[in-house]
Amino acid sequence: MTQTTRNIIIFIAAFVIMGGLLATINLETTDQTDLATLANRVQSNEVTSLTIRGDEVEAVFTDGSTNKVTKEPGDSLSTVFSNYGVDPEKLRSIPTEVKEPSGFSYWASLIIPNLLPILLLGVLFWFIFRQVQGQNNKAMQFGQSAGHEIQKDAKDKVTFKDVAGVKEAKEELLEVVDFLKHPDKFTKFGAKIPKGALLMGSPGTGKTLLARAVAGEADVPFFHISGSEFVEMFVGVGASRVRDLFVRAKKSAPCIVFIDEIDAVGRQRGSGMGGSHDEREQTLNQILVEMDGFEPNAGVIVIAATNRPDVLDPALLRPGRFDRRIVLDPPDINDREAILKIHAKKKPLSKNASIRKLAERTPGFSGADLANLMNEAAILAVRRNKTSVTEEELLESIEKVMLGPERKSHVLDEDEKKITAYHEVGHALVAHLLPHSDPIQKVSIISRGRAAGYTIKTPTTDRKMRRRAEYVEELSMMLGGYAAEQIIFGDVTTGASSDMKETTGLARNMVTQWGMSTLMGPRVYGEREDMIFLGRDIHENRDYSEKVAEKIDDEIDKLISEALQRAKDIITDNRDAMDRVSLKLLEVETLEREAFMEVVAIPPANPNNVLKKEKKEVTE
Ligand code: ADP
Ligand code: MG
Ligand code: ZN
């Protein structure tokens, strides 16, 4: 039951109870028979005196007995009695005393009917107020307890040992550790210790981890807040939170203040839109004020992290603020091996499992992906009741991390299966027969994530740059599935839709961003800019004319149609291989590299992709 429904129920209950109370009060009305009797006795001269107290009438009779009767409120006694046919003369002859009404019930009967609605309203307001305040309170507490603190002797302390790869970043940060540990060493030489360092790197490269490791190495407290936390706050709360954080930090200096995802608040000012923009600016301003406010040697070092250094406000990067800028590169093969080893530590790996092989097969994986991969493999091993994590689980987890979990329940019917098989083999065969392509690692028609089937190529080296020729072939390879469907079945399915999206995106980038179209020349068309409050949408600032837009479209068309033609040619020319591999794939559902090469039985166009006889390591 949610809070709201509970409140509503309490309300209704309160209403019913109060309503009931009200009803009983009103029910306490005149006793008509007694009033009639009294009237009769007045008429027959049996009453010696009357006392009126509000609506209560007390009569003393000739025989000495008394009786209390309540009359209708409002009406006077004479009216009531005359209604009962009492002679007014008779009534007048009876000595009557009128007393101030008193007693709780009288007052209650007077006040409660008037007070109750007000009371109810009060309760209602109290409930509403409490609810609103509850939410408010959270924000208030946010403002007060600025950030999270990790004590220097925390149990799960992280040091540089826990961070693999990112060698240059570690070296630079070693200097920061030194500043924190031996500030006097530097101040003796009149050197100003930098106040801030900015960690830049794509998501999952270990920025947060590294910042914590600096605190761990220097053995100082670590205060951290995340820029994204500010976004949800009320105006003014973010700034006050920053203020409080720095107050606390200065008290525990030397220490590290870590502002994660600073791009959430530190975007260029004046480029946003919408109301909450103010909040962001205030928060950012407060960060700047605080950074300027403390002495360079106060022992507080601010580390910030971002994966979007390009959108940061230049004010953040001015000297005296984040003037150390540290780039975290994505891991290369050796880094990947080292990261995998760190995360394999507490997991029982079987002897056959080669971490190196895993590192080879995971180009493009970030540190976070690799950590995730190790974890998935361990979970898989547990589920299979194995005594250790074997290579089987490790390799399977690569695909799980890359494409999402296998969807066994997503059963394709025979037709769909056939189309999927030809589609995937289309990709694989085209790649296999293009001179710059990477070797095919795996072809499968087992659904994963959103894909019905998948083809994995693994680059043999870690490349930082790509050539136009490679991208042109990439387009053909991406259209291989579409081409196969068209040639084999004379029709296309929705299975090719994401391929088309990627192809179009790549072709557009080639033309407009990378200068890979001779006609359009070495120029960037359209400045891309994030519209912050429209989610992740990228808004393109069109800085070219309608005529140029047409030319761009033509160039994209040309790239795509040429790529498609090339893919179709390859498939038509190798129809035998197409059928052979597809049929095999339908039968076994997944072809690993070796099996694929065997069934294709055509040497790859790229000589680097020839299957080398793997040395089987024999250990005795
Ligand atoms: P970022 O902040 O750059 O997005 P994180 O520091 O949050 O990345 O990394 C997420 C997780 O990935 C870490 O907790 C760690 O387990 C793992 N990881 C990332 N990079 C590394 C690395 N270089 N060495 C070891 N583990 C890493
Ligand atoms: Mg992070
Ligand atoms: Zn496809």
XYZ file of C-alpha atoms and ligand atoms in Angstrom:
649
model
C 0.000 0.000 0.000
C 1.412 3.322 -0.922
C 1.612 6.313 1.331
C -1.127 8.073 -0.593
C -3.672 5.303 -0.482
C -3.044 4.860 3.222
C -3.657 8.527 3.787
C -6.837 8.435 1.795
C -8.106 5.530 3.883
C -7.244 7.340 7.129
C -9.161 10.304 5.820
C -12.269 8.405 4.990
C -12.174 6.691 8.393
C -11.818 10.057 10.110
C -14.762 11.389 8.151
C -16.976 8.474 9.054
C -16.100 8.651 12.763
C -16.632 12.393 12.970
C -19.819 12.148 10.977
C -21.057 9.541 13.436
C -20.219 11.770 16.401
C -22.067 14.614 14.801
C -25.100 12.445 14.247
C -25.237 11.294 17.908
C -25.093 14.869 19.082
C -28.013 15.829 16.892
C -29.899 12.704 17.920
C -29.932 13.905 21.528
C -33.230 15.656 20.936
C -36.398 16.375 22.792
C -38.205 13.652 24.635
C -41.615 14.308 23.165
C -43.680 12.080 25.434
C -42.227 13.665 28.519
C -42.909 17.094 27.156
C -46.491 16.095 26.453
C -46.850 14.630 29.939
C -45.424 17.781 31.429
C -47.839 19.880 29.393
C -50.706 17.752 30.672
C -49.594 18.126 34.255
C -49.237 21.888 33.840
C -52.777 21.960 32.494
C -54.048 19.954 35.472
C -52.307 22.228 37.995
C -49.897 19.626 39.179
C -46.789 21.780 38.684
C -45.581 24.126 41.381
C -42.487 25.596 39.740
C -40.400 25.460 36.557
C -36.717 26.061 36.011
C -35.487 26.652 32.496
C -31.864 26.086 31.733
C -31.304 26.478 28.016
C -33.430 23.780 26.448
C -33.789 21.905 29.708
C -36.944 22.328 31.684
C -37.051 21.150 35.284
C -40.445 20.850 36.851
C -41.367 20.451 40.545
C -44.718 18.790 41.052
C -47.278 19.167 43.805
C -46.375 15.756 45.157
C -42.780 16.989 45.599
C -41.317 14.918 42.760
C -39.253 16.522 40.015
C -38.789 15.814 36.336
C -36.339 17.041 33.726
C -37.510 17.465 30.149
C -35.698 18.767 27.127
C -37.549 20.940 24.693
C -36.782 21.670 21.095
C -33.961 24.106 20.780
C -34.970 27.601 19.748
C -38.624 27.534 20.674
C -39.653 29.283 23.844
C -41.425 27.306 26.539
C -44.684 29.186 26.138
C -44.789 28.417 22.435
C -44.103 24.780 23.067
C -46.735 24.458 25.750
C -49.340 26.338 23.777
C -48.694 23.910 20.967
C -49.606 21.174 23.437
C -52.801 23.054 24.256
C -51.720 24.500 27.605
C -53.620 27.582 28.703
C -51.150 30.508 28.740
C -52.778 31.789 31.923
C -51.966 28.538 33.681
C -48.353 28.736 32.600
C -48.045 32.306 33.779
C -49.296 31.362 37.232
C -46.469 28.908 37.730
C -43.349 30.533 39.125
C -40.684 30.138 36.423
C -36.979 30.649 36.854
C -34.684 31.052 33.867
C -31.095 30.100 34.568
C -27.940 30.468 32.505
C -27.516 27.272 30.615
C -24.441 25.351 31.690
C -22.887 21.937 31.417
C -20.659 20.286 28.945
C -23.320 18.773 26.776
C -24.931 22.143 26.174
C -21.670 23.718 25.078
C -20.686 20.693 23.103
C -23.987 20.691 21.295
C -23.467 24.308 20.491
C -19.828 24.267 19.466
C -19.088 20.884 17.905
C -21.387 21.220 14.897
C -19.657 24.475 14.035
C -16.168 23.409 14.954
C -16.147 20.015 13.342
C -15.910 21.088 9.687
C -13.095 23.449 10.606
C -11.353 20.658 12.456
C -11.744 18.336 9.494
C -10.345 20.929 7.158
C -7.454 21.399 9.544
C -6.693 17.688 9.492
C -6.869 17.703 5.713
C -4.423 20.554 5.457
C -2.149 18.935 7.963
C -1.997 15.777 5.861
C -1.297 17.619 2.653
C 1.279 19.765 4.325
C 3.006 16.796 5.841
C 3.262 15.092 2.479
C 4.706 18.092 0.758
C 7.051 18.648 3.617
C 8.176 15.062 3.431
C 9.417 15.670 -0.065
C 10.772 19.018 0.860
C 12.629 17.545 3.748
C 14.501 15.186 1.511
C 15.764 18.096 -0.503
C 16.569 20.002 2.653
C 18.543 17.118 4.024
C 20.286 16.934 0.692
C 21.343 20.501 1.190
C 22.536 19.900 4.673
C 24.360 16.621 4.385
C 26.489 17.763 1.534
C 27.912 14.832 -0.331
C 29.058 11.501 0.942
C 32.182 11.056 2.893
C 34.452 8.080 2.838
C 36.690 7.999 5.874
C 40.348 7.470 5.277
C 40.349 4.151 7.085
C 37.287 2.850 5.260
C 37.057 -0.895 4.905
C 36.792 -1.033 1.141
C 39.720 1.230 0.580
C 40.795 1.583 -3.020
C 44.395 2.195 -4.025
C 46.295 2.416 -7.291
C 46.746 -1.342 -7.133
C 43.045 -1.705 -7.844
C 43.252 0.357 -11.004
C 44.855 -1.284 -14.014
C 45.986 0.473 -17.155
C 45.611 4.262 -17.394
C 49.342 4.568 -16.747
C 49.786 8.247 -17.596
C 46.808 9.244 -15.506
C 48.176 7.341 -12.555
C 51.543 9.018 -12.917
C 49.996 12.457 -12.949
C 47.841 11.669 -9.989
C 50.828 10.375 -8.077
C 51.836 14.002 -7.965
C 48.506 14.904 -6.390
C 49.065 12.191 -3.810
C 52.422 13.752 -3.060
C 50.829 17.203 -2.617
C 48.432 15.779 -0.092
C 51.032 13.806 1.792
C 53.898 16.280 1.900
C 52.577 19.754 1.180
C 55.522 21.398 2.958
C 57.914 19.911 0.436
C 56.321 22.096 -2.213
C 55.533 25.190 -0.180
C 59.176 25.408 0.894
C 60.004 26.080 -2.721
C 57.254 28.641 -3.014
C 55.293 26.386 -5.322
C 51.544 26.695 -5.318
C 49.828 23.381 -5.095
C 47.171 23.033 -7.792
C 43.627 23.160 -6.494
C 41.949 20.952 -8.966
C 42.401 18.105 -11.391
C 39.951 17.148 -14.091
C 39.669 13.511 -15.116
C 38.463 13.048 -18.668
C 37.581 9.774 -20.286
C 34.729 7.853 -21.820
C 32.233 6.139 -19.505
C 33.575 3.175 -17.593
C 37.261 3.994 -17.999
C 37.661 4.152 -14.234
C 37.473 7.866 -13.427
C 35.480 7.420 -10.246
C 37.636 4.482 -9.248
C 40.830 6.421 -9.836
C 39.674 9.412 -7.818
C 38.955 7.143 -4.880
C 42.314 5.494 -5.348
C 44.045 8.870 -5.002
C 42.374 9.361 -1.622
C 43.313 5.829 -0.666
C 46.931 6.281 -1.673
C 47.248 9.598 0.137
C 45.321 8.205 3.097
C 42.974 11.183 3.306
C 39.178 11.476 3.571
C 37.240 11.501 0.336
C 34.167 13.676 -0.129
C 32.142 13.006 -3.204
C 29.079 14.380 -4.903
C 27.777 13.792 -8.371
C 26.718 16.504 -10.745
C 23.674 14.509 -11.699
C 22.410 14.719 -8.107
C 22.066 18.461 -8.412
C 19.806 18.285 -11.395
C 16.902 16.960 -9.321
C 17.111 19.642 -6.702
C 15.215 22.793 -5.967
C 16.738 26.083 -6.817
C 19.310 27.111 -4.286
C 19.775 23.693 -2.774
C 22.625 22.760 -5.079
C 24.602 25.857 -4.234
C 24.074 25.474 -0.504
C 25.097 21.891 -0.773
C 28.334 22.812 -2.458
C 28.976 25.382 0.247
C 28.429 22.862 3.022
C 30.580 20.297 1.311
C 33.502 22.662 1.172
C 32.981 23.741 4.772
C 33.206 20.148 5.867
C 36.110 19.418 3.584
C 38.151 22.320 4.873
C 37.638 21.071 8.397
C 39.060 17.677 7.503
C 41.918 18.864 5.321
C 44.010 17.385 3.904
C 41.331 15.703 1.862
C 39.879 15.235 -1.585
C 36.624 16.682 -2.823
C 35.422 14.690 -5.782
C 32.782 16.104 -8.105
C 31.670 13.284 -10.363
C 29.988 13.954 -13.697
C 30.716 17.637 -13.458
C 29.384 18.187 -16.971
C 25.868 17.886 -15.535
C 26.357 21.231 -13.797
C 29.439 22.575 -15.499
C 28.117 22.920 -18.999
C 28.728 26.112 -20.795
C 26.544 28.749 -19.256
C 24.095 30.582 -21.398
C 23.572 27.726 -23.818
C 20.756 25.979 -22.035
C 17.090 26.610 -21.868
C 14.254 26.114 -19.436
C 13.772 26.999 -15.808
C 16.112 24.631 -14.059
C 18.907 26.247 -15.950
C 19.216 28.728 -13.103
C 19.870 26.002 -10.633
C 22.703 24.604 -12.674
C 24.297 27.996 -13.025
C 24.023 28.708 -9.338
C 25.585 25.399 -8.487
C 28.383 25.908 -10.952
C 28.984 29.435 -9.700
C 29.162 28.150 -6.164
C 31.751 25.561 -7.156
C 33.825 28.286 -8.765
C 33.434 30.570 -5.758
C 34.495 27.816 -3.395
C 37.490 26.880 -5.496
C 38.637 30.466 -5.618
C 37.861 30.912 -1.954
C 40.369 28.646 -0.345
C 44.084 29.079 -0.182
C 46.077 27.029 -2.650
C 47.787 25.255 0.195
C 44.756 24.592 2.351
C 45.146 20.904 1.715
C 41.904 20.492 -0.184
C 42.274 19.174 -3.692
C 39.247 19.077 -5.915
C 39.058 16.291 -8.449
C 36.303 16.374 -11.027
C 35.384 13.799 -13.628
C 33.614 14.085 -16.945
C 33.122 12.184 -20.143
C 32.164 15.343 -21.976
C 35.084 17.766 -21.600
C 33.950 19.470 -24.800
C 30.816 20.895 -23.204
C 32.442 22.241 -20.041
C 32.231 25.895 -19.210
C 35.559 27.561 -19.977
C 35.461 29.190 -16.541
C 36.118 25.797 -14.995
C 39.293 25.411 -16.961
C 40.810 28.763 -16.049
C 44.119 28.739 -14.195
C 43.730 28.221 -10.494
C 40.826 25.888 -10.943
C 41.003 22.587 -12.752
C 44.332 23.267 -14.332
C 45.480 19.674 -14.234
C 43.688 17.850 -16.973
C 44.135 14.119 -17.024
C 42.956 11.908 -19.846
C 41.998 8.300 -19.229
C 42.431 6.282 -22.399
C 40.276 3.273 -23.195
C 42.223 0.146 -22.275
C 44.437 -1.498 -24.893
C 44.955 -5.226 -24.961
C 47.530 -5.268 -22.148
C 45.405 -3.001 -19.992
C 42.423 -5.207 -20.609
C 44.368 -8.214 -19.486
C 45.445 -6.386 -16.323
C 41.912 -5.179 -15.572
C 40.521 -8.666 -16.105
C 43.143 -10.049 -13.740
C 42.113 -7.588 -11.034
C 38.507 -8.593 -11.333
C 39.324 -12.289 -11.553
C 41.084 -12.167 -8.200
C 38.453 -13.509 -5.903
C 36.935 -15.792 -8.502
C 38.064 -19.392 -8.940
C 39.208 -19.593 -12.559
C 39.746 -22.970 -14.148
C 43.174 -23.803 -15.547
C 42.026 -23.770 -19.144
C 40.757 -20.193 -18.895
C 43.114 -17.797 -20.635
C 42.769 -14.194 -19.555
C 44.965 -13.151 -22.455
C 42.591 -14.723 -24.958
C 39.728 -12.925 -23.295
C 41.601 -9.643 -23.561
C 42.200 -10.312 -27.251
C 38.535 -10.817 -27.866
C 37.326 -7.710 -26.084
C 38.525 -4.726 -28.074
C 36.481 -1.641 -27.364
C 35.452 -2.891 -23.923
C 35.825 -0.356 -21.133
C 37.088 -1.175 -17.663
C 33.506 -1.284 -16.454
C 32.544 -3.688 -19.262
C 35.403 -5.977 -18.321
C 34.458 -5.929 -14.651
C 30.916 -6.731 -15.714
C 32.151 -9.540 -17.960
C 34.039 -11.233 -15.123
C 30.997 -10.956 -12.912
C 28.658 -12.395 -15.542
C 31.003 -15.315 -16.079
C 31.065 -16.045 -12.351
C 27.264 -15.925 -12.174
C 27.023 -18.246 -15.156
C 29.438 -20.714 -13.534
C 27.427 -20.715 -10.325
C 24.211 -21.295 -12.232
C 25.793 -24.240 -13.989
C 27.030 -25.712 -10.726
C 30.624 -25.639 -11.846
C 33.511 -25.774 -9.446
C 35.313 -22.975 -11.245
C 34.791 -20.389 -13.966
C 35.821 -21.989 -17.258
C 36.656 -20.466 -20.601
C 33.209 -21.398 -21.825
C 31.541 -19.027 -19.364
C 34.069 -16.301 -20.008
C 33.602 -16.341 -23.771
C 29.863 -16.543 -23.466
C 29.857 -13.524 -21.214
C 31.588 -11.445 -23.879
C 28.498 -11.645 -26.013
C 26.219 -11.113 -23.076
C 27.961 -7.867 -22.177
C 28.167 -6.799 -25.803
C 24.685 -7.660 -27.040
C 22.563 -8.433 -24.021
C 21.358 -11.782 -22.717
C 20.421 -14.673 -24.961
C 16.732 -14.868 -25.591
C 15.906 -18.522 -25.713
C 12.191 -17.804 -25.507
C 12.369 -15.663 -28.619
C 11.667 -18.540 -30.949
C 11.818 -17.856 -34.640
C 9.682 -19.901 -36.969
C 11.317 -21.786 -39.819
C 10.931 -18.938 -42.297
C 12.300 -16.311 -39.954
C 15.150 -18.568 -39.035
C 16.065 -19.024 -42.655
C 15.952 -15.299 -43.346
C 18.000 -14.573 -40.246
C 20.593 -17.159 -41.242
C 21.032 -15.731 -44.731
C 21.041 -12.215 -43.318
C 23.851 -12.950 -40.887
C 25.840 -14.957 -43.394
C 25.407 -12.007 -45.743
C 27.212 -9.797 -43.232
C 29.861 -12.419 -42.558
C 30.580 -13.354 -46.147
C 30.855 -9.760 -47.335
C 33.242 -8.995 -44.487
C 35.214 -12.130 -45.205
C 35.716 -11.102 -48.807
C 36.663 -7.464 -48.279
C 40.366 -6.639 -48.117
C 40.396 -4.375 -45.041
C 37.957 -6.198 -42.876
C 38.531 -7.758 -39.482
C 38.314 -11.532 -39.090
C 34.918 -13.071 -38.429
C 34.834 -14.330 -34.874
C 31.369 -15.713 -34.677
C 28.092 -15.938 -36.573
C 24.925 -16.833 -34.742
C 21.178 -16.940 -35.167
C 20.475 -17.079 -31.443
C 18.645 -13.916 -30.437
C 20.407 -11.630 -28.084
C 19.097 -8.384 -26.746
C 17.205 -6.848 -29.626
C 18.986 -8.628 -32.432
C 17.587 -11.768 -34.044
C 21.095 -12.907 -34.894
C 24.554 -11.472 -34.819
C 27.945 -11.509 -36.469
C 31.068 -10.587 -34.549
C 34.249 -9.362 -36.120
C 37.243 -8.883 -33.896
C 39.989 -6.474 -34.842
C 43.430 -8.001 -34.598
C 44.978 -4.805 -33.306
C 43.827 -1.864 -31.206
C 43.372 0.920 -33.686
C 43.067 4.575 -32.899
C 42.585 5.771 -36.467
C 40.483 4.449 -39.269
C 40.894 4.999 -42.956
C 38.280 5.938 -45.502
C 38.741 2.642 -47.341
C 37.903 0.758 -44.156
C 34.739 2.740 -43.610
C 33.652 2.259 -47.196
C 33.969 -1.469 -46.666
C 32.271 -1.198 -43.307
C 29.245 0.210 -45.129
C 29.180 -2.803 -47.460
C 29.537 -5.180 -44.566
C 26.710 -3.491 -42.664
C 24.492 -3.739 -45.731
C 25.456 -7.381 -46.297
C 22.381 -8.607 -44.446
C 20.037 -6.401 -46.428
C 21.699 -7.372 -49.687
C 21.389 -11.061 -48.869
C 17.698 -10.781 -48.053
C 17.076 -8.952 -51.305
C 19.005 -11.373 -53.481
C 17.932 -14.630 -51.884
C 14.307 -13.853 -51.030
C 13.615 -10.951 -53.378
C 12.278 -9.011 -50.426
C 13.533 -7.296 -47.285
C 12.443 -7.593 -43.659
C 12.448 -5.325 -40.636
C 15.449 -7.325 -39.449
C 17.648 -4.960 -41.429
C 16.314 -1.769 -39.886
C 19.036 -1.190 -37.329
C 21.677 -1.991 -39.957
C 20.208 0.751 -42.122
C 20.212 3.219 -39.299
C 23.862 2.571 -38.573
C 24.801 2.673 -42.220
C 23.121 6.011 -42.724
C 24.754 7.443 -39.611
C 28.190 6.290 -40.661
C 27.789 7.586 -44.211
C 26.603 10.948 -42.902
C 29.568 11.235 -40.566
C 31.938 10.341 -43.379
C 30.559 13.136 -45.502
C 29.865 15.854 -42.963
C 32.329 15.267 -40.144
C 35.371 13.435 -41.409
C 35.965 14.966 -44.805
C 35.759 11.589 -46.519
C 33.844 12.765 -49.551
C 35.969 14.353 -52.272
C 33.028 16.357 -53.534
C 32.265 17.952 -50.175
C 35.892 18.431 -49.304
C 37.665 18.719 -45.989
C 35.011 20.640 -44.195
C 32.762 20.012 -41.233
C 29.117 20.566 -42.012
C 26.775 21.330 -39.182
C 28.037 22.075 -35.746
C 26.674 19.572 -33.321
C 25.455 20.811 -30.047
C 23.777 19.125 -27.166
C 20.420 20.451 -26.207
C 20.784 19.756 -22.569
C 17.195 19.764 -21.501
C 15.967 17.753 -24.414
C 17.553 14.648 -23.032
C 20.325 13.210 -25.084
C 19.167 14.564 -28.382
C 21.813 16.065 -30.489
C 20.755 19.163 -32.192
C 22.534 20.101 -35.370
C 23.203 23.717 -36.048
C 22.857 23.953 -39.765
C 25.618 26.214 -40.943
C 25.205 25.469 -44.625
C 22.754 26.315 -47.349
C 19.883 24.320 -48.745
C 21.947 23.701 -51.866
C 24.765 22.209 -49.817
C 22.255 20.072 -47.926
C 21.179 18.575 -51.227
C 24.757 17.860 -52.161
C 25.332 16.172 -48.805
C 22.284 14.010 -49.353
C 23.524 13.052 -52.784
C 26.930 12.115 -51.427
C 25.404 9.988 -48.671
C 23.204 8.301 -51.275
C 26.172 7.616 -53.454
C 28.236 6.086 -50.648
C 25.368 3.860 -49.606
C 24.307 2.715 -53.037
C 27.875 1.910 -54.020
C 28.370 -0.011 -50.807
C 25.140 -1.932 -51.371
C 26.138 -2.786 -54.934
C 29.478 -4.097 -53.734
C 27.788 -6.261 -51.106
C 25.314 -7.589 -53.686
C 28.111 -8.412 -56.111
C 29.977 -10.372 -53.486
C 26.865 -12.323 -52.552
C 25.866 -13.053 -56.150
C 29.380 -14.126 -57.079
C 29.584 -16.447 -54.098
C 26.089 -17.839 -54.025
C 27.424 -21.353 -53.382
C 29.282 -20.296 -50.267
C 26.240 -18.299 -49.200
C 23.993 -21.355 -49.301
C 26.585 -23.643 -47.799
C 27.246 -21.496 -44.747
C 23.590 -20.561 -44.255
C 22.455 -24.163 -44.269
C 25.155 -25.077 -41.804
C 24.184 -22.152 -39.600
C 20.532 -23.221 -39.677
C 21.635 -26.593 -38.489
C 24.027 -25.613 -35.678
C 22.805 -22.047 -34.911
C 26.260 -20.770 -34.030
C 29.480 -20.903 -35.999
C 32.710 -20.019 -34.241
C 35.647 -18.665 -36.211
C 37.207 -22.023 -37.029
C 33.948 -23.614 -38.108
C 33.051 -20.612 -40.241
C 36.398 -20.679 -42.047
C 35.992 -24.354 -42.720
C 32.503 -24.122 -44.159
C 33.184 -21.000 -46.227
C 36.196 -22.711 -47.773
C 37.275 -19.511 -49.513
C 40.398 -17.742 -48.279
C 39.710 -14.349 -46.703
C 40.422 -11.252 -48.790
C 42.467 -9.800 -45.970
C 45.622 -11.941 -45.664
C 45.828 -11.055 -41.958
C 42.616 -12.911 -41.397
C 43.930 -16.288 -42.464
C 43.376 -18.741 -39.708
C 46.682 -19.374 -38.018
C 47.103 -22.794 -36.577
C 46.910 -22.026 -32.907
C 49.720 -23.538 -30.969
C 48.104 -25.921 -28.612
C 49.832 -25.405 -25.330
C 50.692 -28.739 -23.909
C 51.524 -28.817 -20.279
C 52.407 -31.941 -18.496
P 33.783 5.962 -14.819
O 33.666 6.744 -13.563
O 34.973 6.351 -15.649
O 32.562 5.898 -15.637
P 34.104 3.840 -12.975
O 35.280 4.297 -12.216
O 32.788 4.067 -12.330
O 34.090 4.458 -14.415
O 34.283 2.322 -13.329
C 33.285 1.373 -13.072
C 33.885 0.073 -12.631
O 34.644 -0.514 -13.678
C 34.861 0.226 -11.495
O 34.200 0.176 -10.271
C 35.773 -0.946 -11.687
O 35.233 -2.106 -11.124
C 35.789 -1.120 -13.176
N 36.949 -0.471 -13.782
C 36.938 0.552 -14.653
N 38.176 0.887 -15.034
C 39.003 0.088 -14.371
C 40.420 -0.038 -14.327
N 41.215 0.744 -15.062
N 40.947 -0.982 -13.529
C 40.159 -1.785 -12.797
N 38.825 -1.713 -12.785
C 38.237 -0.802 -13.566
Mg 31.960 7.554 -12.823
Zn 22.141 -7.194 -39.810
